[in-house]
PDB file of C-alpha atoms and ligand atoms in Angstrom:
ATOM      1  CA  MET A   1       0.000   0.000   0.000  1.00 45.00           C
ATOM      2  CA  THR A   2       2.170   2.837  -1.242  1.00 42.00           C
ATOM      3  CA  GLU A   3       0.033   5.439  -2.997  1.00 49.00           C
ATOM      4  CA  ASP A   4       0.748   9.170  -2.761  1.00 56.00           C
ATOM      5  CA  LYS A   5       0.039  10.273   0.789  1.00 52.00           C
ATOM      6  CA  SER A   6      -0.320  13.947  -0.169  1.00 58.00           C
ATOM      7  CA  ARG A   7      -3.604  13.489  -2.049  1.00 91.00           C
ATOM      8  CA  ARG A   8      -6.653  15.237  -0.602  1.00 97.00           C
ATOM      9  CA  ILE A   9      -8.756  13.024   1.673  1.00 98.00           C
ATOM     10  CA  VAL A  10     -12.064  14.367   3.016  1.00 98.00           C
ATOM     11  CA  PHE A  11     -13.546  12.875   6.170  1.00 98.00           C
ATOM     12  CA  THR A  12     -17.299  13.539   6.662  1.00 98.00           C
ATOM     13  CA  GLY A  13     -18.828  13.188  10.118  1.00 98.00           C
ATOM     14  CA  ALA A  14     -15.404  14.002  11.528  1.00 98.00           C
ATOM     15  CA  ALA A  15     -16.807  15.368  14.801  1.00 97.00           C
ATOM     16  CA  GLY A  16     -18.786  12.173  15.545  1.00 97.00           C
ATOM     17  CA  GLY A  17     -17.856   9.245  17.783  1.00 97.00           C
ATOM     18  CA  ILE A  18     -15.831   7.214  15.268  1.00 98.00           C
ATOM     19  CA  GLY A  19     -14.222  10.359  13.854  1.00 97.00           C
ATOM     20  CA  THR A  20     -13.119  11.444  17.308  1.00 97.00           C
ATOM     21  CA  MET A  21     -11.622   8.017  18.072  1.00 97.00           C
ATOM     22  CA  THR A  22      -9.828   7.550  14.745  1.00 97.00           C
ATOM     23  CA  ARG A  23      -8.553  10.998  13.745  1.00 96.00           C
ATOM     24  CA  PRO A  24      -5.554  10.951  16.107  1.00 94.00           C
ATOM     25  CA  LEU A  25      -4.525   7.656  14.434  1.00 96.00           C
ATOM     26  CA  LEU A  26      -5.184   8.919  10.908  1.00 96.00           C
ATOM     27  CA  ALA A  27      -3.498  12.331  11.229  1.00 94.00           C
ATOM     28  CA  PRO A  28       0.106  11.013  11.133  1.00 93.00           C
ATOM     29  CA  LEU A  29      -0.741   8.552   8.333  1.00 95.00           C
ATOM     30  CA  TYR A  30      -2.534  11.093   6.135  1.00 95.00           C
ATOM     31  CA  PRO A  31      -1.213  14.593   6.830  1.00 94.00           C
ATOM     32  CA  GLY A  32      -3.563  17.308   5.613  1.00 95.00           C
ATOM     33  CA  LEU A  33      -6.806  15.431   6.238  1.00 97.00           C
ATOM     34  CA  VAL A  34      -9.812  17.642   5.427  1.00 98.00           C
ATOM     35  CA  LEU A  35     -12.520  17.323   8.065  1.00 98.00           C
ATOM     36  CA  SER A  36     -16.164  18.024   7.442  1.00 98.00           C
ATOM     37  CA  ASP A  37     -19.184  18.080   9.720  1.00 98.00           C
ATOM     38  CA  ARG A  38     -21.946  20.431  10.782  1.00 97.00           C
ATOM     39  CA  VAL A  39     -19.819  21.535  13.751  1.00 97.00           C
ATOM     40  CA  GLU A  40     -16.069  21.920  13.970  1.00 97.00           C
ATOM     41  CA  PRO A  41     -14.400  19.130  16.013  1.00 96.00           C
ATOM     42  CA  ALA A  42     -13.123  20.401  19.347  1.00 91.00           C
ATOM     43  CA  ASP A  43      -9.778  18.616  19.079  1.00 89.00           C
ATOM     44  CA  MET A  44      -8.315  19.567  15.686  1.00 92.00           C
ATOM     45  CA  GLN A  45      -5.043  17.682  15.101  1.00 83.00           C
ATOM     46  CA  PRO A  46      -1.946  19.339  13.606  1.00 85.00           C
ATOM     47  CA  GLY A  47      -2.296  19.511   9.818  1.00 89.00           C
ATOM     48  CA  GLU A  48      -6.068  19.004   9.752  1.00 93.00           C
ATOM     49  CA  THR A  49      -8.353  21.573   8.129  1.00 96.00           C
ATOM     50  CA  PHE A  50     -12.098  21.952   8.560  1.00 98.00           C
ATOM     51  CA  VAL A  51     -14.871  22.668   6.030  1.00 98.00           C
ATOM     52  CA  ARG A  52     -18.363  22.992   7.486  1.00 98.00           C
ATOM     53  CA  ALA A  53     -21.058  21.152   5.499  1.00 98.00           C
ATOM     54  CA  ASP A  54     -24.645  20.082   5.993  1.00 98.00           C
ATOM     55  CA  LEU A  55     -25.018  16.856   3.971  1.00 98.00           C
ATOM     56  CA  THR A  56     -28.543  17.787   2.894  1.00 98.00           C
ATOM     57  CA  ARG A  57     -27.080  20.804   0.989  1.00 98.00           C
ATOM     58  CA  PRO A  58     -25.449  19.720  -2.302  1.00 98.00           C
ATOM     59  CA  ASP A  59     -23.643  23.086  -2.605  1.00 98.00           C
ATOM     60  CA  GLU A  60     -22.028  22.680   0.813  1.00 98.00           C
ATOM     61  CA  VAL A  61     -21.092  19.054   0.087  1.00 98.00           C
ATOM     62  CA  ALA A  62     -19.569  20.152  -3.235  1.00 98.00           C
ATOM     63  CA  ALA A  63     -17.484  22.794  -1.449  1.00 98.00           C
ATOM     64  CA  ALA A  64     -16.215  20.238   1.057  1.00 98.00           C
ATOM     65  CA  LEU A  65     -15.291  17.738  -1.658  1.00 98.00           C
ATOM     66  CA  GLU A  66     -13.618  20.190  -4.022  1.00 97.00           C
ATOM     67  CA  GLY A  67     -10.315  18.754  -5.228  1.00 97.00           C
ATOM     68  CA  ALA A  68     -10.750  15.557  -3.226  1.00 98.00           C
ATOM     69  CA  HIS A  69      -9.097  12.334  -4.315  1.00 98.00           C
ATOM     70  CA  SER A  70     -10.722  10.168  -1.609  1.00 98.00           C
ATOM     71  CA  VAL A  71     -13.604  10.404   0.832  1.00 98.00           C
ATOM     72  CA  ILE A  72     -14.210   8.673   4.150  1.00 98.00           C
ATOM     73  CA  HIS A  73     -17.961   9.126   4.539  1.00 98.00           C
ATOM     74  CA  LEU A  74     -19.038   8.695   8.145  1.00 98.00           C
ATOM     75  CA  GLY A  75     -21.474  11.607   8.260  1.00 98.00           C
ATOM     76  CA  GLY A  76     -25.182  11.199   8.911  1.00 98.00           C
ATOM     77  CA  HIS A  77     -27.506   9.946  11.620  1.00 98.00           C
ATOM     78  CA  SER A  78     -25.726   7.141  13.511  1.00 98.00           C
ATOM     79  CA  VAL A  79     -28.650   5.357  15.200  1.00 98.00           C
ATOM     80  CA  GLU A  80     -32.349   4.741  14.572  1.00 98.00           C
ATOM     81  CA  GLY A  81     -34.343   7.931  14.049  1.00 98.00           C
ATOM     82  CA  SER A  82     -37.604   9.262  12.676  1.00 98.00           C
ATOM     83  CA  TRP A  83     -38.194   8.848   8.945  1.00 98.00           C
ATOM     84  CA  ASP A  84     -37.557  12.547   8.509  1.00 98.00           C
ATOM     85  CA  GLN A  85     -34.164  12.326  10.232  1.00 98.00           C
ATOM     86  CA  ILE A  86     -33.100   9.213   8.318  1.00 98.00           C
ATOM     87  CA  LEU A  87     -34.404  10.533   4.987  1.00 98.00           C
ATOM     88  CA  ASN A  88     -32.502  13.792   5.277  1.00 98.00           C
ATOM     89  CA  ALA A  89     -29.213  12.768   6.856  1.00 98.00           C
ATOM     90  CA  ASN A  90     -28.763   9.228   5.517  1.00 98.00           C
ATOM     91  CA  ILE A  91     -30.693   8.974   2.252  1.00 98.00           C
ATOM     92  CA  ILE A  92     -30.502  12.469   0.762  1.00 98.00           C
ATOM     93  CA  GLY A  93     -27.212  13.179   2.540  1.00 98.00           C
ATOM     94  CA  CYS A  94     -25.612   9.962   1.312  1.00 98.00           C
ATOM     95  CA  TYR A  95     -26.787  10.572  -2.252  1.00 99.00           C
ATOM     96  CA  ASN A  96     -25.344  14.083  -2.143  1.00 98.00           C
ATOM     97  CA  VAL A  97     -21.980  12.745  -1.016  1.00 99.00           C
ATOM     98  CA  PHE A  98     -21.769  10.118  -3.796  1.00 99.00           C
ATOM     99  CA  GLU A  99     -23.028  12.481  -6.485  1.00 98.00           C
ATOM    100  CA  GLU A 100     -20.832  15.438  -5.527  1.00 98.00           C
ATOM    101  CA  ALA A 101     -17.898  13.036  -5.180  1.00 98.00           C
ATOM    102  CA  ARG A 102     -18.511  11.835  -8.724  1.00 98.00           C
ATOM    103  CA  LYS A 103     -18.665  15.406 -10.015  1.00 98.00           C
ATOM    104  CA  ALA A 104     -15.449  16.261  -8.167  1.00 98.00           C
ATOM    105  CA  GLY A 105     -13.661  13.275  -9.739  1.00 98.00           C
ATOM    106  CA  VAL A 106     -13.203  11.406  -6.462  1.00 98.00           C
ATOM    107  CA  LYS A 107     -11.439   8.091  -7.050  1.00 98.00           C
ATOM    108  CA  ARG A 108     -12.077   6.277  -3.775  1.00 98.00           C
ATOM    109  CA  LEU A 109     -14.898   6.393  -1.278  1.00 98.00           C
ATOM    110  CA  ILE A 110     -15.281   4.564   2.015  1.00 98.00           C
ATOM    111  CA  PHE A 111     -18.880   4.351   3.181  1.00 99.00           C
ATOM    112  CA  ALA A 112     -19.698   3.707   6.844  1.00 98.00           C
ATOM    113  CA  SER A 113     -22.374   1.064   6.508  1.00 99.00           C
ATOM    114  CA  SER A 114     -23.514  -0.797   9.594  1.00 99.00           C
ATOM    115  CA  ASN A 115     -24.284  -4.214  11.004  1.00 98.00           C
ATOM    116  CA  HIS A 116     -27.869  -2.959  11.114  1.00 98.00           C
ATOM    117  CA  ALA A 117     -28.144  -3.497   7.337  1.00 98.00           C
ATOM    118  CA  VAL A 118     -28.227  -7.216   8.244  1.00 98.00           C
ATOM    119  CA  GLY A 119     -29.496  -6.988  11.824  1.00 98.00           C
ATOM    120  CA  PHE A 120     -32.372  -9.456  11.427  1.00 97.00           C
ATOM    121  CA  TYR A 121     -30.068 -12.421  10.862  1.00 97.00           C
ATOM    122  CA  PRO A 122     -30.273 -14.680  13.897  1.00 97.00           C
ATOM    123  CA  ARG A 123     -27.262 -14.722  16.191  1.00 97.00           C
ATOM    124  CA  LYS A 124     -26.923 -18.447  15.646  1.00 96.00           C
ATOM    125  CA  ARG A 125     -26.202 -17.897  11.948  1.00 97.00           C
ATOM    126  CA  ARG A 126     -22.787 -17.018  10.532  1.00 98.00           C
ATOM    127  CA  ILE A 127     -23.095 -14.730   7.515  1.00 98.00           C
ATOM    128  CA  GLY A 128     -20.792 -13.456   4.811  1.00 98.00           C
ATOM    129  CA  THR A 129     -20.974 -10.175   2.930  1.00 97.00           C
ATOM    130  CA  ASP A 130     -22.936 -11.726   0.058  1.00 96.00           C
ATOM    131  CA  VAL A 131     -26.183 -12.362   1.968  1.00 97.00           C
ATOM    132  CA  THR A 132     -29.413 -10.539   1.178  1.00 97.00           C
ATOM    133  CA  VAL A 133     -29.749  -7.473   3.372  1.00 98.00           C
ATOM    134  CA  ARG A 134     -32.109  -7.797   6.353  1.00 97.00           C
ATOM    135  CA  PRO A 135     -32.259  -4.299   7.837  1.00 98.00           C
ATOM    136  CA  ASP A 136     -33.527  -4.032  11.395  1.00 98.00           C
ATOM    137  CA  SER A 137     -34.563  -0.358  11.369  1.00 98.00           C
ATOM    138  CA  ARG A 138     -35.060   2.682   9.148  1.00 99.00           C
ATOM    139  CA  TYR A 139     -31.407   3.346   9.960  1.00 99.00           C
ATOM    140  CA  GLY A 140     -30.465  -0.135   8.694  1.00 99.00           C
ATOM    141  CA  VAL A 141     -32.437   0.488   5.487  1.00 99.00           C
ATOM    142  CA  SER A 142     -30.464   3.705   4.941  1.00 99.00           C
ATOM    143  CA  LYS A 143     -27.221   1.751   5.271  1.00 99.00           C
ATOM    144  CA  ALA A 144     -28.413  -0.820   2.719  1.00 99.00           C
ATOM    145  CA  PHE A 145     -29.291   2.139   0.480  1.00 99.00           C
ATOM    146  CA  GLY A 146     -25.783   3.533   0.866  1.00 99.00           C
ATOM    147  CA  GLU A 147     -24.289   0.155  -0.070  1.00 99.00           C
ATOM    148  CA  SER A 148     -26.480   0.135  -3.195  1.00 98.00           C
ATOM    149  CA  LEU A 149     -25.339   3.633  -4.104  1.00 98.00           C
ATOM    150  CA  GLY A 150     -21.771   2.405  -3.678  1.00 99.00           C
ATOM    151  CA  ALA A 151     -22.366  -0.447  -6.126  1.00 98.00           C
ATOM    152  CA  LEU A 152     -23.954   1.976  -8.617  1.00 99.00           C
ATOM    153  CA  TYR A 153     -21.144   4.528  -8.490  1.00 99.00           C
ATOM    154  CA  SER A 154     -18.563   1.775  -8.729  1.00 98.00           C
ATOM    155  CA  ASP A 155     -20.149   0.001 -11.708  1.00 98.00           C
ATOM    156  CA  LYS A 156     -21.325   3.087 -13.559  1.00 98.00           C
ATOM    157  CA  HIS A 157     -18.545   5.557 -12.804  1.00 98.00           C
ATOM    158  CA  GLY A 158     -15.549   3.444 -11.789  1.00 98.00           C
ATOM    159  CA  MET A 159     -15.352   4.843  -8.272  1.00 98.00           C
ATOM    160  CA  ALA A 160     -13.471   2.456  -5.942  1.00 98.00           C
ATOM    161  CA  VAL A 161     -16.010   2.018  -3.141  1.00 99.00           C
ATOM    162  CA  THR A 162     -15.490   0.204   0.155  1.00 99.00           C
ATOM    163  CA  CYS A 163     -18.551  -0.279   2.363  1.00 99.00           C
ATOM    164  CA  LEU A 164     -17.700  -1.126   5.947  1.00 99.00           C
ATOM    165  CA  ARG A 165     -20.509  -2.878   7.823  1.00 98.00           C
ATOM    166  CA  ILE A 166     -19.320  -1.536  11.117  1.00 99.00           C
ATOM    167  CA  GLY A 167     -20.132  -3.336  14.346  1.00 98.00           C
ATOM    168  CA  ASN A 168     -19.430  -1.123  17.345  1.00 98.00           C
ATOM    169  CA  VAL A 169     -16.251   0.946  17.630  1.00 98.00           C
ATOM    170  CA  GLY A 170     -14.737   1.629  21.031  1.00 98.00           C
ATOM    171  CA  PRO A 171     -11.946   0.855  23.442  1.00 98.00           C
ATOM    172  CA  ARG A 172     -13.687  -2.410  24.470  1.00 98.00           C
ATOM    173  CA  PRO A 173     -16.983  -4.324  23.940  1.00 98.00           C
ATOM    174  CA  LEU A 174     -19.832  -2.722  25.896  1.00 98.00           C
ATOM    175  CA  ASP A 175     -21.936  -5.866  26.477  1.00 98.00           C
ATOM    176  CA  VAL A 176     -22.301  -9.504  25.399  1.00 98.00           C
ATOM    177  CA  ARG A 177     -23.667  -8.633  21.941  1.00 98.00           C
ATOM    178  CA  ARG A 178     -20.696  -6.379  21.315  1.00 98.00           C
ATOM    179  CA  LEU A 179     -18.310  -9.304  22.081  1.00 98.00           C
ATOM    180  CA  SER A 180     -19.352 -10.474  18.605  1.00 98.00           C
ATOM    181  CA  ILE A 181     -19.347  -7.138  16.750  1.00 98.00           C
ATOM    182  CA  TRP A 182     -16.795  -4.957  18.548  1.00 99.00           C
ATOM    183  CA  ILE A 183     -13.989  -3.271  16.593  1.00 99.00           C
ATOM    184  CA  SER A 184     -11.113  -1.272  18.057  1.00 98.00           C
ATOM    185  CA  PRO A 185     -10.224   2.176  16.671  1.00 98.00           C
ATOM    186  CA  GLU A 186      -6.866   0.775  15.490  1.00 98.00           C
ATOM    187  CA  ASP A 187      -8.562  -2.002  13.519  1.00 99.00           C
ATOM    188  CA  ILE A 188     -11.068   0.278  11.814  1.00 99.00           C
ATOM    189  CA  VAL A 189      -8.188   2.527  10.776  1.00 98.00           C
ATOM    190  CA  GLN A 190      -6.620  -0.556   9.138  1.00 98.00           C
ATOM    191  CA  LEU A 191      -9.842  -0.993   7.148  1.00 99.00           C
ATOM    192  CA  PHE A 192      -9.838   2.702   6.182  1.00 98.00           C
ATOM    193  CA  ARG A 193      -6.290   2.246   4.888  1.00 98.00           C
ATOM    194  CA  ILE A 194      -7.339  -0.736   2.786  1.00 98.00           C
ATOM    195  CA  GLY A 195     -10.190   1.304   1.298  1.00 98.00           C
ATOM    196  CA  LEU A 196      -7.918   4.274   0.621  1.00 98.00           C
ATOM    197  CA  GLU A 197      -4.966   2.386  -0.796  1.00 98.00           C
ATOM    198  CA  HIS A 198      -5.501  -1.197  -1.883  1.00 98.00           C
ATOM    199  CA  PRO A 199      -5.058  -1.459  -5.663  1.00 98.00           C
ATOM    200  CA  ASP A 200      -7.698  -4.193  -6.109  1.00 98.00           C
ATOM    201  CA  ILE A 201     -10.677  -2.256  -4.725  1.00 98.00           C
ATOM    202  CA  ARG A 202     -13.606  -1.783  -7.098  1.00 98.00           C
ATOM    203  CA  PHE A 203     -16.658  -2.416  -4.927  1.00 98.00           C
ATOM    204  CA  GLU A 204     -16.284  -4.135  -1.578  1.00 98.00           C
ATOM    205  CA  ILE A 205     -18.458  -4.863   1.425  1.00 98.00           C
ATOM    206  CA  LEU A 206     -16.322  -5.717   4.452  1.00 99.00           C
ATOM    207  CA  TYR A 207     -17.294  -6.247   8.077  1.00 99.00           C
ATOM    208  CA  GLY A 208     -15.919  -3.675  10.476  1.00 99.00           C
ATOM    209  CA  VAL A 209     -15.098  -6.135  13.238  1.00 99.00           C
ATOM    210  CA  SER A 210     -11.999  -7.040  15.257  1.00 99.00           C
ATOM    211  CA  ASP A 211     -10.657 -10.562  15.726  1.00 98.00           C
ATOM    212  CA  ASN A 212     -13.548 -11.690  17.928  1.00 98.00           C
ATOM    213  CA  ALA A 213     -13.929 -15.395  18.722  1.00 98.00           C
ATOM    214  CA  ALA A 214     -17.698 -14.815  19.080  1.00 98.00           C
ATOM    215  CA  SER A 215     -18.050 -13.085  15.684  1.00 98.00           C
ATOM    216  CA  TRP A 216     -21.105 -13.907  13.539  1.00 98.00           C
ATOM    217  CA  TRP A 217     -19.427 -12.742  10.333  1.00 98.00           C
ATOM    218  CA  ASP A 218     -17.220 -14.286   7.698  1.00 98.00           C
ATOM    219  CA  ASN A 219     -14.765 -11.487   6.965  1.00 98.00           C
ATOM    220  CA  SER A 220     -12.466 -13.512   4.710  1.00 98.00           C
ATOM    221  CA  ARG A 221     -12.547 -10.905   1.923  1.00 98.00           C
ATOM    222  CA  ALA A 222     -11.125  -8.297   4.309  1.00 98.00           C
ATOM    223  CA  HIS A 223      -8.393 -10.728   5.319  1.00 98.00           C
ATOM    224  CA  LYS A 224      -7.625 -11.382   1.667  1.00 98.00           C
ATOM    225  CA  LEU A 225      -7.140  -7.638   1.217  1.00 98.00           C
ATOM    226  CA  GLY A 226      -4.585  -7.660   4.035  1.00 98.00           C
ATOM    227  CA  TYR A 227      -6.709  -6.940   7.112  1.00 99.00           C
ATOM    228  CA  ARG A 228      -4.948  -8.232  10.246  1.00 98.00           C
ATOM    229  CA  PRO A 229      -7.061  -7.112  13.220  1.00 98.00           C
ATOM    230  CA  SER A 230      -5.296  -6.997  16.565  1.00 98.00           C
ATOM    231  CA  GLY A 231      -8.317  -6.449  18.850  1.00 98.00           C
ATOM    232  CA  LYS A 232      -9.783  -9.544  20.496  1.00 98.00           C
ATOM    233  CA  GLY A 233     -13.233  -9.240  22.043  1.00 98.00           C
ATOM    234  CA  GLU A 234     -12.605 -12.235  24.303  1.00 98.00           C
ATOM    235  CA  ASP A 235      -9.924 -10.291  26.194  1.00 98.00           C
ATOM    236  CA  HIS A 236     -12.804  -8.167  27.543  1.00 98.00           C
ATOM    237  CA  ARG A 237     -15.390 -10.897  28.226  1.00 98.00           C
ATOM    238  CA  ALA A 238     -15.532 -10.364  31.991  1.00 98.00           C
ATOM    239  CA  HIS A 239     -16.257  -6.651  31.550  1.00 98.00           C
ATOM    240  CA  ALA A 240     -18.894  -7.274  28.843  1.00 98.00           C
ATOM    241  CA  GLU A 241     -20.688  -9.910  30.922  1.00 98.00           C
ATOM    242  CA  ALA A 242     -20.720  -7.673  33.995  1.00 98.00           C
ATOM    243  CA  GLU A 243     -22.257  -4.854  31.921  1.00 98.00           C
ATOM    244  CA  GLN A 244     -24.819  -7.254  30.407  1.00 97.00           C
ATOM    245  CA  VAL A 245     -26.145  -8.124  33.857  1.00 97.00           C
ATOM    246  CA  LYS A 246     -27.030  -4.439  34.351  1.00 97.00           C
ATOM    247  CA  ILE A 247     -28.897  -4.327  31.012  1.00 97.00           C
ATOM    248  CA  GLY A 248     -31.061  -7.429  31.531  1.00 93.00           C
ATOM    249  CA  PRO A 249     -32.834  -9.601  28.949  1.00 97.00           C
ATOM    250  CA  ASP A 250     -34.488  -8.491  25.685  1.00 97.00           C
ATOM    251  CA  PRO A 251     -36.606 -11.453  24.468  1.00 96.00           C
ATOM    252  CA  VAL A 252     -36.575 -10.277  20.837  1.00 97.00           C
ATOM    253  CA  GLY A 253     -33.279  -8.409  20.596  1.00 97.00           C
ATOM    254  CA  ASP A 254     -31.280 -11.223  22.189  1.00 97.00           C
ATOM    255  CA  LEU A 255     -32.171 -13.539  19.277  1.00 97.00           C
ATOM    256  CA  PHE A 256     -30.984 -11.295  16.469  1.00 98.00           C
ATOM    257  CA  GLN A 257     -27.649  -9.788  15.523  1.00 98.00           C
ATOM    258  CA  GLY A 258     -28.997  -6.223  15.583  1.00 98.00           C
ATOM    259  CA  GLY A 259     -30.040  -6.426  19.263  1.00 98.00           C
ATOM    260  CA  THR A 260     -32.241  -3.580  20.455  1.00 98.00           C
ATOM    261  CA  PHE A 261     -32.566  -2.211  16.910  1.00 98.00           C
ATOM    262  CA  THR A 262     -34.614  -5.343  16.116  1.00 98.00           C
ATOM    263  CA  SER A 263     -36.834  -5.240  19.201  1.00 98.00           C
ATOM    264  CA  ALA A 264     -37.701  -1.540  18.929  1.00 98.00           C
ATOM    265  CA  GLU A 265     -41.178  -1.125  17.347  1.00 98.00           C
ATOM    266  CA  PHE A 266     -41.309  -4.931  16.801  1.00 98.00           C
ATOM    267  CA  THR A 267     -44.844  -6.247  16.184  1.00 97.00           C
ATOM    268  CA  ASN A 268     -44.030  -9.558  14.458  1.00 97.00           C
ATOM    269  CA  ASP A 269     -43.830 -13.060  15.878  1.00 94.00           C
ATOM    270  CA  VAL A 270     -40.149 -13.946  16.433  1.00 93.00           C
ATOM    271  CA  ARG A 271     -40.689 -17.296  14.654  1.00 91.00           C
ATOM    272  CA  ARG A 272     -41.497 -15.411  11.440  1.00 92.00           C
ATOM    273  CA  ALA A 273     -38.612 -12.925  11.636  1.00 89.00           C
ATOM    274  CA  GLY A 274     -35.006 -13.245  10.532  1.00 69.00           C
ATOM    275  CA  PRO A 275     -34.944 -16.601   8.667  1.00 60.00           C
TER     276      PRO A 275
HETATM  277  C1  15L B   1     -24.401   1.328  14.802  1.00 96.05           C
HETATM  278  O1  15L B   1     -24.524   1.274  13.595  1.00 96.05           O
HETATM  279  C2  15L B   1     -24.400   2.624  15.520  1.00 96.05           C
HETATM  280  O2  15L B   1     -23.857   3.661  14.753  1.00 96.05           O
HETATM  281  C3  15L B   1     -23.710   2.551  16.848  1.00 96.05           C
HETATM  282  O3  15L B   1     -24.048   3.685  17.570  1.00 96.05           O
HETATM  283  C4  15L B   1     -24.092   1.292  17.615  1.00 96.05           C
HETATM  284  O4  15L B   1     -25.441   1.341  17.954  1.00 96.05           O
HETATM  285  C5  15L B   1     -23.780   0.084  16.767  1.00 96.05           C
HETATM  286  O5  15L B   1     -24.401   0.169  15.503  1.00 96.05           O
HETATM  287  C6  15L B   1     -24.169  -1.243  17.419  1.00 96.05           C
HETATM  288  O6  15L B   1     -24.844  -2.058  16.780  1.00 96.05           O
HETATM  289  O7  15L B   1     -23.744  -1.482  18.537  1.00 96.05           O
END
């Protein structure tokens, strides 16, 4: 992975949770990172610049992406929300990012998809990245939409698109479900680097997950592209189990990979859901 490090990389959603955790790791690797969000991040790193943009405004997105070679698109609504919130931030906003990126001649785009695009798969099933989507929320639908946009812009315009179905990023797994889907900030930065630099990328869906013994996902494609995660969820099992006791049972959410995103607003019979 040896491409020109001086090319312009724009990071949307830079002030959010994942942006805040990863930017200190990215700054030395990619000097001159251009950050974008609705608010300026409090902790600007040396060499970073900021361009304010509301993703629902194509003109502001275009200004942020001007001259960009690559985009890390993490911006948008990061959990379930009303249809209005999801429509604006994650459907219209995501379209604006892909379309303005195309117009700006962007070569590579990393899209922050989510495990919630496939959240209705049962926990007892191991899935790859080629399964039919089974979104567990309006949020999950918006992530499946973003993956579809990625396929379109890759096939039609030759953009090298990497969709990361991210589990949960943090210093350690927060509960028992996260023992399966947790990813460390260092490991997600490895996946960003693959998306930004690997010569074979055309359109990829990869799971954003560390080396977790309890994982539900076959991430062999990521490994083939050189991903070598160092985080191990099992190292934090005692902490996750102690936290789980405080949360208590969720008769629907505990069956499915998406957890509480599946049980919220659920009116089905569990035997009919998530085949
Ligand atoms: C996500 O996609 C969310 O962005 C994050 O806040 C967590 O809820 C995560 O999924 C999860 O499933 O734990």
